[in-house]
Tab-separated table of C-alpha atoms and ligand atoms in Angstrom:
chain	number	residue	atom	x	y	z
E	1	UNK	CA	-24.837	-19.664	-2.842
E	2	UNK	CA	-23.443	-20.136	-6.334
E	3	UNK	CA	-20.609	-22.642	-6.834
E	4	UNK	CA	-18.595	-20.683	-9.417
E	5	UNK	CA	-17.520	-17.073	-9.653
E	6	UNK	CA	-15.887	-14.661	-12.100
E	7	UNK	CA	-12.200	-14.058	-11.486
E	8	UNK	CA	-9.382	-12.212	-13.261
E	9	UNK	CA	-6.701	-14.904	-13.561
E	10	UNK	CA	-3.099	-14.130	-14.489
E	11	UNK	CA	-2.524	-17.054	-16.876
E	12	UNK	CA	0.840	-16.299	-18.362
E	13	UNK	CA	3.221	-13.427	-19.014
E	14	UNK	CA	1.077	-10.303	-19.613
E	15	UNK	CA	-2.068	-12.408	-20.038
E	16	UNK	CA	-5.122	-12.107	-17.813
E	17	UNK	CA	-8.327	-14.008	-18.544
E	18	UNK	CA	-11.749	-13.514	-17.003
E	19	UNK	CA	-12.776	-17.043	-16.051
E	20	UNK	CA	-15.451	-18.885	-14.136
E	21	UNK	CA	-13.666	-20.627	-11.283
E	22	UNK	CA	-14.978	-22.508	-8.226
E	23	UNK	CA	-15.940	-20.322	-5.255
E	24	UNK	CA	-13.262	-21.143	-2.649
E	25	UNK	CA	-14.298	-22.896	0.558
E	26	UNK	CA	-13.085	-21.225	3.792
E	27	UNK	CA	-10.931	-23.621	5.817
E	28	UNK	CA	-10.658	-23.600	9.608
E	29	UNK	CA	-10.150	-20.037	10.827
E	30	UNK	CA	-10.828	-18.574	7.404
E	31	UNK	CA	-13.624	-16.401	6.068
E	32	UNK	CA	-15.050	-16.081	2.563
E	33	UNK	CA	-15.511	-12.405	1.688
E	34	UNK	CA	-17.706	-11.091	-1.120
E	35	UNK	CA	-15.461	-8.409	-2.587
E	36	UNK	CA	-16.996	-4.936	-3.042
E	37	UNK	CA	-13.884	-2.989	-4.039
E	38	UNK	CA	-10.322	-4.034	-4.825
E	39	UNK	CA	-7.524	-1.677	-5.813
E	40	UNK	CA	-4.752	-2.228	-8.329
E	41	UNK	CA	-1.215	-1.975	-6.976
E	42	UNK	CA	2.263	-1.652	-8.459
E	43	UNK	CA	2.930	-5.238	-7.384
E	44	UNK	CA	0.044	-6.443	-9.588
E	45	UNK	CA	1.792	-4.752	-12.519
E	46	UNK	CA	5.120	-6.325	-11.507
E	47	UNK	CA	3.451	-9.765	-11.365
E	48	UNK	CA	1.830	-9.201	-14.760
E	49	UNK	CA	5.153	-8.351	-16.393
E	50	UNK	CA	6.952	-11.246	-14.686
E	51	UNK	CA	9.071	-8.916	-12.543
E	52	UNK	CA	7.730	-9.907	-9.129
E	53	UNK	CA	9.750	-12.663	-7.491
E	54	UNK	CA	6.786	-13.910	-5.392
E	55	UNK	CA	4.058	-13.922	-8.069
E	56	UNK	CA	3.855	-17.073	-10.204
E	57	UNK	CA	0.986	-17.740	-12.597
E	58	UNK	CA	-1.654	-19.056	-12.746
E	59	UNK	CA	-2.976	-16.876	-9.930
E	60	UNK	CA	-5.818	-14.495	-9.158
E	61	UNK	CA	-4.071	-11.171	-8.448
E	62	UNK	CA	-5.214	-8.474	-6.011
E	63	UNK	CA	-4.617	-7.825	-2.310
E	64	UNK	CA	-6.134	-4.425	-1.490
E	65	UNK	CA	-9.801	-5.116	-0.868
E	66	UNK	CA	-12.945	-4.616	1.147
E	67	UNK	CA	-16.236	-6.484	1.104
E	68	UNK	CA	-18.823	-8.264	3.199
E	69	UNK	CA	-18.491	-11.563	5.001
E	70	UNK	CA	-20.200	-14.303	2.947
E	71	UNK	CA	-19.306	-17.479	4.838
E	72	UNK	CA	-17.270	-18.398	7.904
E	73	UNK	CA	-15.008	-21.438	8.218
E	74	UNK	CA	-14.832	-23.451	11.435
E	75	UNK	CA	-13.541	-21.375	14.334
E	76	UNK	CA	-14.129	-18.087	12.495
E	77	UNK	CA	-17.255	-17.376	14.518
E	78	UNK	CA	-16.126	-13.871	15.472
E	79	UNK	CA	-17.667	-12.843	12.123
E	80	UNK	CA	-21.165	-13.212	10.686
E	81	UNK	CA	-22.387	-13.127	7.106
E	82	UNK	CA	-23.094	-9.536	6.089
E	83	UNK	CA	-20.381	-7.930	8.245
E	84	UNK	CA	-18.628	-5.136	6.291
E	85	UNK	CA	-14.872	-5.661	6.391
E	86	UNK	CA	-11.535	-4.720	4.977
E	87	UNK	CA	-8.991	-7.474	4.328
E	88	UNK	CA	-5.474	-7.571	5.723
E	89	UNK	CA	-4.240	-9.909	2.986
E	90	UNK	CA	-1.776	-12.013	4.975
E	91	UNK	CA	-1.619	-15.704	5.787
E	92	UNK	CA	0.826	-16.610	8.557
E	93	UNK	CA	2.041	-19.886	10.052
E	94	UNK	CA	1.413	-18.951	13.745
E	95	UNK	CA	4.382	-21.186	14.653
E	96	UNK	CA	7.647	-19.492	13.624
E	97	UNK	CA	9.704	-17.246	15.893
E	98	UNK	CA	8.272	-14.049	14.344
E	99	UNK	CA	4.667	-15.261	14.717
E	100	UNK	CA	5.214	-16.442	18.289
E	101	UNK	CA	6.808	-13.138	19.294
E	102	UNK	CA	4.019	-11.052	17.791
E	103	UNK	CA	5.772	-9.814	14.649
E	104	UNK	CA	3.517	-11.717	12.303
E	105	UNK	CA	4.465	-9.507	9.319
E	106	UNK	CA	7.960	-10.990	9.498
E	107	UNK	CA	6.630	-14.601	9.501
E	108	UNK	CA	9.182	-16.887	7.874
E	109	UNK	CA	6.485	-18.468	5.711
E	110	UNK	CA	4.363	-15.360	5.180
E	111	UNK	CA	1.900	-15.664	2.314
E	112	UNK	CA	0.247	-12.742	0.621
E	113	UNK	CA	-3.117	-12.795	-1.170
E	114	UNK	CA	-2.527	-12.340	-4.898
E	115	UNK	CA	1.105	-13.426	-4.499
E	116	UNK	CA	1.387	-17.003	-3.209
E	117	UNK	CA	-2.359	-17.602	-2.735
E	118	UNK	CA	-5.332	-16.426	-4.788
E	119	UNK	CA	-6.167	-12.754	-4.380
E	120	UNK	CA	-9.107	-10.412	-4.538
E	121	UNK	CA	-9.773	-9.710	-8.242
E	122	UNK	CA	-12.704	-12.111	-8.091
E	123	UNK	CA	-16.252	-12.051	-6.797
E	124	UNK	CA	-15.124	-13.778	-3.598
E	125	UNK	CA	-11.817	-14.038	-1.756
E	126	UNK	CA	-10.523	-15.933	1.268
E	127	UNK	CA	-9.063	-14.163	4.303
E	128	UNK	CA	-7.917	-15.265	7.747
E	129	UNK	CA	-10.582	-14.362	10.311
E	130	UNK	CA	-7.971	-12.674	12.498
E	131	UNK	CA	-6.911	-10.508	9.581
E	132	UNK	CA	-10.324	-9.012	8.879
E	133	UNK	CA	-11.189	-5.566	10.208
E	134	UNK	CA	-14.658	-4.091	10.531
E	135	UNK	CA	-15.273	-1.259	8.063
E	136	UNK	CA	-16.516	1.905	9.812
E	137	UNK	CA	-19.916	3.036	8.509
E	138	UNK	CA	-18.671	6.410	7.267
E	139	UNK	CA	-15.828	4.870	5.240
E	140	UNK	CA	-16.922	3.662	1.791
E	141	UNK	CA	-15.977	0.226	0.462
E	142	UNK	CA	-13.733	1.939	-2.108
E	143	UNK	CA	-11.923	3.912	0.574
E	144	UNK	CA	-11.715	0.828	2.798
E	145	UNK	CA	-10.028	-1.070	-0.059
E	146	UNK	CA	-7.171	1.410	0.365
E	147	UNK	CA	-6.598	0.431	4.007
E	148	UNK	CA	-3.833	-1.916	2.866
E	149	UNK	CA	-1.765	0.703	0.991
E	150	UNK	CA	-2.571	3.121	3.865
E	151	UNK	CA	-1.305	0.672	6.499
E	152	UNK	CA	2.260	0.312	5.141
E	153	UNK	CA	3.160	4.003	5.346
E	154	UNK	CA	1.432	4.192	8.739
E	155	UNK	CA	3.598	1.328	9.963
E	156	UNK	CA	6.647	3.067	8.489
E	157	UNK	CA	5.927	6.562	9.831
E	158	UNK	CA	5.447	5.071	13.306
E	159	UNK	CA	9.069	3.900	13.093
E	160	UNK	CA	10.304	7.526	12.940
E	161	UNK	CA	10.110	9.629	16.039
E	162	UNK	CA	8.329	12.589	14.418
E	163	UNK	CA	7.786	15.442	16.896
E	164	UNK	CA	5.469	18.459	16.829
E	165	UNK	CA	7.010	21.081	14.541
E	166	UNK	CA	9.549	18.739	12.924
E	167	UNK	CA	10.421	19.431	9.306
E	168	UNK	CA	9.801	16.306	7.234
E	169	UNK	CA	10.653	15.780	3.568
E	170	UNK	CA	8.710	13.182	1.595
E	171	UNK	CA	10.102	12.186	-1.792
E	172	UNK	CA	7.314	10.897	-4.021
E	173	UNK	CA	3.660	11.888	-4.049
E	174	UNK	CA	2.163	8.577	-5.147
E	175	UNK	CA	-0.168	6.479	-2.978
E	176	UNK	CA	2.471	5.768	-0.314
E	177	UNK	CA	3.798	9.332	-0.238
E	178	UNK	CA	0.306	10.827	-0.029
E	179	UNK	CA	-0.609	8.658	2.962
E	180	UNK	CA	2.782	9.318	4.609
E	181	UNK	CA	2.149	13.047	4.119
E	182	UNK	CA	-1.192	12.874	5.931
E	183	UNK	CA	0.313	10.907	8.844
E	184	UNK	CA	3.262	13.308	9.197
E	185	UNK	CA	0.835	16.259	9.205
E	186	UNK	CA	-1.322	14.476	11.822
E	187	UNK	CA	1.796	14.191	13.955
E	188	UNK	CA	2.248	17.956	13.837
E	189	UNK	CA	5.108	18.084	11.349
E	190	UNK	CA	5.782	20.725	8.717
E	191	UNK	CA	6.043	18.795	5.457
E	192	UNK	CA	7.675	19.330	2.073
E	193	UNK	CA	6.724	16.789	-0.567
E	194	UNK	CA	8.393	16.451	-3.955
E	195	UNK	CA	7.248	14.781	-7.162
E	196	UNK	CA	7.796	15.437	-10.877
E	197	UNK	CA	4.060	15.097	-11.592
E	198	UNK	CA	2.076	18.268	-10.984
E	199	UNK	CA	-1.317	16.558	-10.566
E	200	UNK	CA	0.080	14.506	-7.680
E	201	UNK	CA	1.509	17.644	-6.073
E	202	UNK	CA	-1.899	19.282	-6.419
E	203	UNK	CA	-3.467	16.519	-4.276
E	204	UNK	CA	-0.601	16.848	-1.779
E	205	UNK	CA	-1.358	20.572	-1.607
E	206	UNK	CA	-5.059	19.839	-1.049
E	207	UNK	CA	-4.071	17.485	1.793
E	208	UNK	CA	-2.235	20.367	3.474
E	209	UNK	CA	1.425	19.916	2.494
E	210	UNK	CA	3.296	23.043	3.608
E	211	UNK	CA	5.586	22.952	0.585
E	212	UNK	CA	5.279	21.158	-2.742
E	213	UNK	CA	8.252	20.897	-5.075
E	214	UNK	CA	8.749	19.658	-8.609
E	215	UNK	CA	12.382	18.444	-8.808
E	216	UNK	CA	12.333	19.116	-12.561
E	217	UNK	CA	11.913	22.808	-11.779
E	218	UNK	CA	13.572	23.313	-8.409
E	219	UNK	CA	16.542	21.820	-6.588
E	220	UNK	CA	15.253	19.798	-3.637
E	221	UNK	CA	18.427	20.011	-1.544
E	222	UNK	CA	18.767	23.778	-1.984
E	223	UNK	CA	15.132	24.289	-1.032
E	224	UNK	CA	15.401	22.112	2.095
E	225	UNK	CA	18.567	23.885	3.190
E	226	UNK	CA	16.972	27.306	2.584
E	227	UNK	CA	13.888	26.414	4.628
E	228	UNK	CA	15.881	24.894	7.508
E	229	UNK	CA	18.630	27.515	7.647
E	230	UNK	CA	21.224	25.009	6.449
E	231	UNK	CA	20.432	22.396	9.119
E	232	UNK	CA	18.573	19.854	7.005
E	233	UNK	CA	15.328	17.956	7.475
E	234	UNK	CA	14.487	16.291	10.797
E	235	UNK	CA	13.305	13.255	8.859
E	236	UNK	CA	13.397	12.190	5.199
E	237	UNK	CA	10.884	9.717	3.814
E	238	UNK	CA	11.854	8.102	0.515
E	239	UNK	CA	8.711	6.821	-1.205
E	240	UNK	CA	10.041	6.197	-4.715
E	241	UNK	CA	12.739	3.526	-4.438
E	242	UNK	CA	15.049	4.439	-7.317
E	243	UNK	CA	18.810	5.030	-7.088
E	244	UNK	CA	18.726	8.755	-7.772
E	245	UNK	CA	16.208	9.683	-5.075
E	246	UNK	CA	17.679	7.176	-2.595
E	247	UNK	CA	21.146	8.647	-3.050
E	248	UNK	CA	19.881	12.196	-2.578
E	249	UNK	CA	18.410	11.578	0.889
E	250	UNK	CA	21.718	11.712	2.774
E	251	UNK	CA	22.449	15.177	1.367
E	252	UNK	CA	19.606	17.019	3.110
E	253	UNK	CA	18.741	15.068	6.251
E	254	UNK	CA	20.108	16.701	9.396
E	255	UNK	CA	22.910	15.037	11.363
E	256	UNK	CA	21.472	12.153	13.382
E	257	UNK	CA	18.223	12.253	11.496
E	258	UNK	CA	16.296	9.244	10.278
E	259	UNK	CA	15.906	8.274	6.628
E	260	UNK	CA	12.869	6.111	6.115
E	261	UNK	CA	12.916	3.900	3.044
E	262	UNK	CA	9.369	3.016	2.011
E	263	UNK	CA	9.755	3.152	-1.766
E	264	UNK	CA	10.556	-0.162	-3.317
E	265	UNK	CA	11.487	-1.163	-6.801
E	266	UNK	CA	12.677	-4.625	-7.767
E	267	UNK	CA	15.186	-3.060	-10.119
E	268	UNK	CA	18.597	-2.808	-8.556
E	269	UNK	CA	19.026	0.358	-6.596
E	270	UNK	CA	22.528	1.512	-5.883
E	271	UNK	CA	23.413	1.853	-2.220
E	272	UNK	CA	23.748	5.405	-1.043
E	273	UNK	CA	26.827	6.939	0.485
E	274	UNK	CA	27.381	4.830	3.589
E	275	UNK	CA	30.261	7.003	4.792
E	276	UNK	CA	27.756	9.838	5.233
E	277	UNK	CA	25.505	7.483	7.200
E	278	UNK	CA	28.451	6.770	9.510
E	279	UNK	CA	29.839	10.294	9.817
E	280	UNK	CA	26.456	11.992	10.262
E	281	UNK	CA	25.189	9.237	12.600
E	282	UNK	CA	22.167	8.732	10.387
E	283	UNK	CA	19.512	6.141	11.084
E	284	UNK	CA	18.251	4.243	8.056
E	285	UNK	CA	14.890	2.558	8.565
E	286	UNK	CA	13.248	-0.050	6.360
E	287	UNK	CA	9.720	-1.360	6.401
E	288	UNK	CA	7.844	-4.461	5.392
E	289	UNK	CA	4.100	-4.255	5.056
E	290	UNK	CA	2.361	-3.599	8.385
E	291	UNK	CA	1.576	-5.174	11.669
E	292	UNK	CA	-1.394	-4.214	13.820
E	293	UNK	CA	-1.724	-1.061	11.694
E	294	UNK	CA	-5.096	-1.627	9.994
E	295	UNK	CA	-7.249	-0.492	12.962
E	296	UNK	CA	-5.418	2.851	13.224
E	297	UNK	CA	-5.529	3.423	9.450
E	298	UNK	CA	-9.298	2.775	9.434
E	299	UNK	CA	-9.849	4.972	12.481
E	300	UNK	CA	-7.952	7.892	10.927
E	301	UNK	CA	-10.051	7.528	7.754
E	302	UNK	CA	-13.230	7.406	9.834
E	303	UNK	CA	-12.189	10.525	11.769
E	304	UNK	CA	-11.493	12.315	8.470
E	305	UNK	CA	-7.849	12.946	9.408
E	306	UNK	CA	-6.643	10.770	6.566
E	307	UNK	CA	-8.372	10.843	3.201
E	308	UNK	CA	-8.298	7.973	0.731
E	309	UNK	CA	-11.021	9.235	-1.635
E	310	UNK	CA	-8.931	11.841	-3.549
E	311	UNK	CA	-6.213	9.199	-4.132
E	312	UNK	CA	-8.684	7.110	-6.166
E	313	UNK	CA	-8.454	8.458	-9.712
E	314	UNK	CA	-10.047	5.645	-11.728
E	315	UNK	CA	-12.784	3.029	-11.298
E	316	UNK	CA	-13.100	-0.039	-13.523
E	317	UNK	CA	-15.202	-3.237	-13.553
E	318	UNK	CA	-13.672	-6.667	-12.821
E	319	UNK	CA	-13.611	-7.438	-16.564
E	320	UNK	CA	-11.122	-4.557	-16.998
E	321	UNK	CA	-8.409	-5.640	-14.539
E	322	UNK	CA	-6.019	-6.241	-17.440
E	323	UNK	CA	-6.852	-2.882	-19.012
E	324	UNK	CA	-6.169	-1.195	-15.655
E	325	UNK	CA	-2.798	-2.909	-15.382
E	326	UNK	CA	-1.989	-1.852	-18.953
E	327	UNK	CA	-2.907	1.739	-18.064
E	328	UNK	CA	-0.384	1.543	-15.210
E	329	UNK	CA	2.219	-0.027	-17.486
E	330	UNK	CA	1.791	2.750	-20.079
E	331	UNK	CA	1.935	5.302	-17.242
E	332	UNK	CA	-1.232	6.936	-18.565
E	333	UNK	CA	-1.594	10.524	-17.374
E	334	UNK	CA	-3.473	11.187	-14.185
E	335	UNK	CA	-3.347	7.748	-12.542
E	336	UNK	CA	-2.750	7.386	-8.854
E	337	UNK	CA	-5.048	4.569	-7.751
E	338	UNK	CA	-7.341	2.433	-9.885
E	339	UNK	CA	-10.101	0.642	-7.997
E	340	UNK	CA	-12.065	-2.330	-9.308
E	341	UNK	CA	-15.709	-1.934	-8.346
E	342	UNK	CA	-18.368	-4.618	-8.427
E	343	UNK	CA	-21.964	-4.598	-9.666
E	344	UNK	CA	-24.380	-6.297	-7.381
B	401	ZN	ZN1	-0.252	-3.281	-2.750
B	402	ZN	ZN1	5.079	-17.548	11.068
């Protein structure tokens, strides 16, 4: 095996260089994965522009990836070279209270690939053997790279008690919203999804959304109240994370209903009206990443109940990681998910 590899290294503010770096050596319990597909994420953009509190350069970005096992560290013998896998990009201490009580995603010294340790925009990447998941044969490497962004909304939706026939509103039809939509539909809900971008609504419609709404053209609250006879939505999922959409949620969720906050922006978001939370007995739910959610996300993709393919709008080579991030920064038309693909 070669001793160096190409990697896209964030060197400085808004500066990524393609460099030859040493191929990392898997330590005890770790596995070296040859990356086959790795998707760009909003957090990569935030790291690039210096707006991500956990990302400090120099670092290889990237945390949404699939590939094949290249080499196993000591004690990682549950995998063999050649195994097709998707990477759950976490590194945990196994010792803290959260780890010992099974909530590893809340580990007090949680490390994320591409954040505190080198990530997946390279030919090879390191993962913990316990955080690899076998890729089903009928799921492509590109689709499998989206297991990570599919796992967070799965984890989040499982926190709401969605029942057959419930009316669910999802604000935001980006990657997170589009996965949340498919999960809510799988749970037998009737779903309205809103987004100002028509091409995202089109995909939501293709995925089976019962109602799509452009808030630039229609009033979301009025529409929800009209559909529900003035009662409000059984559950509201906020997948944007900005003050305006956060504040709106309390105005059309039904009394007692849950509001799930899965959108996140590092910019300050104003708190919403807490008196309404009290007086309407609302439940506000947060989410951080995922925990034991990768197997279900992969299974739903394999069964065809959840589609990742239509969410992938662009494919670029490793050399173009920076260009992809710039495309996201410029908000180029038509982008939902950019995936880095690898020649072999
Ligand atoms: Zn991500
Ligand atoms: Zn821990």
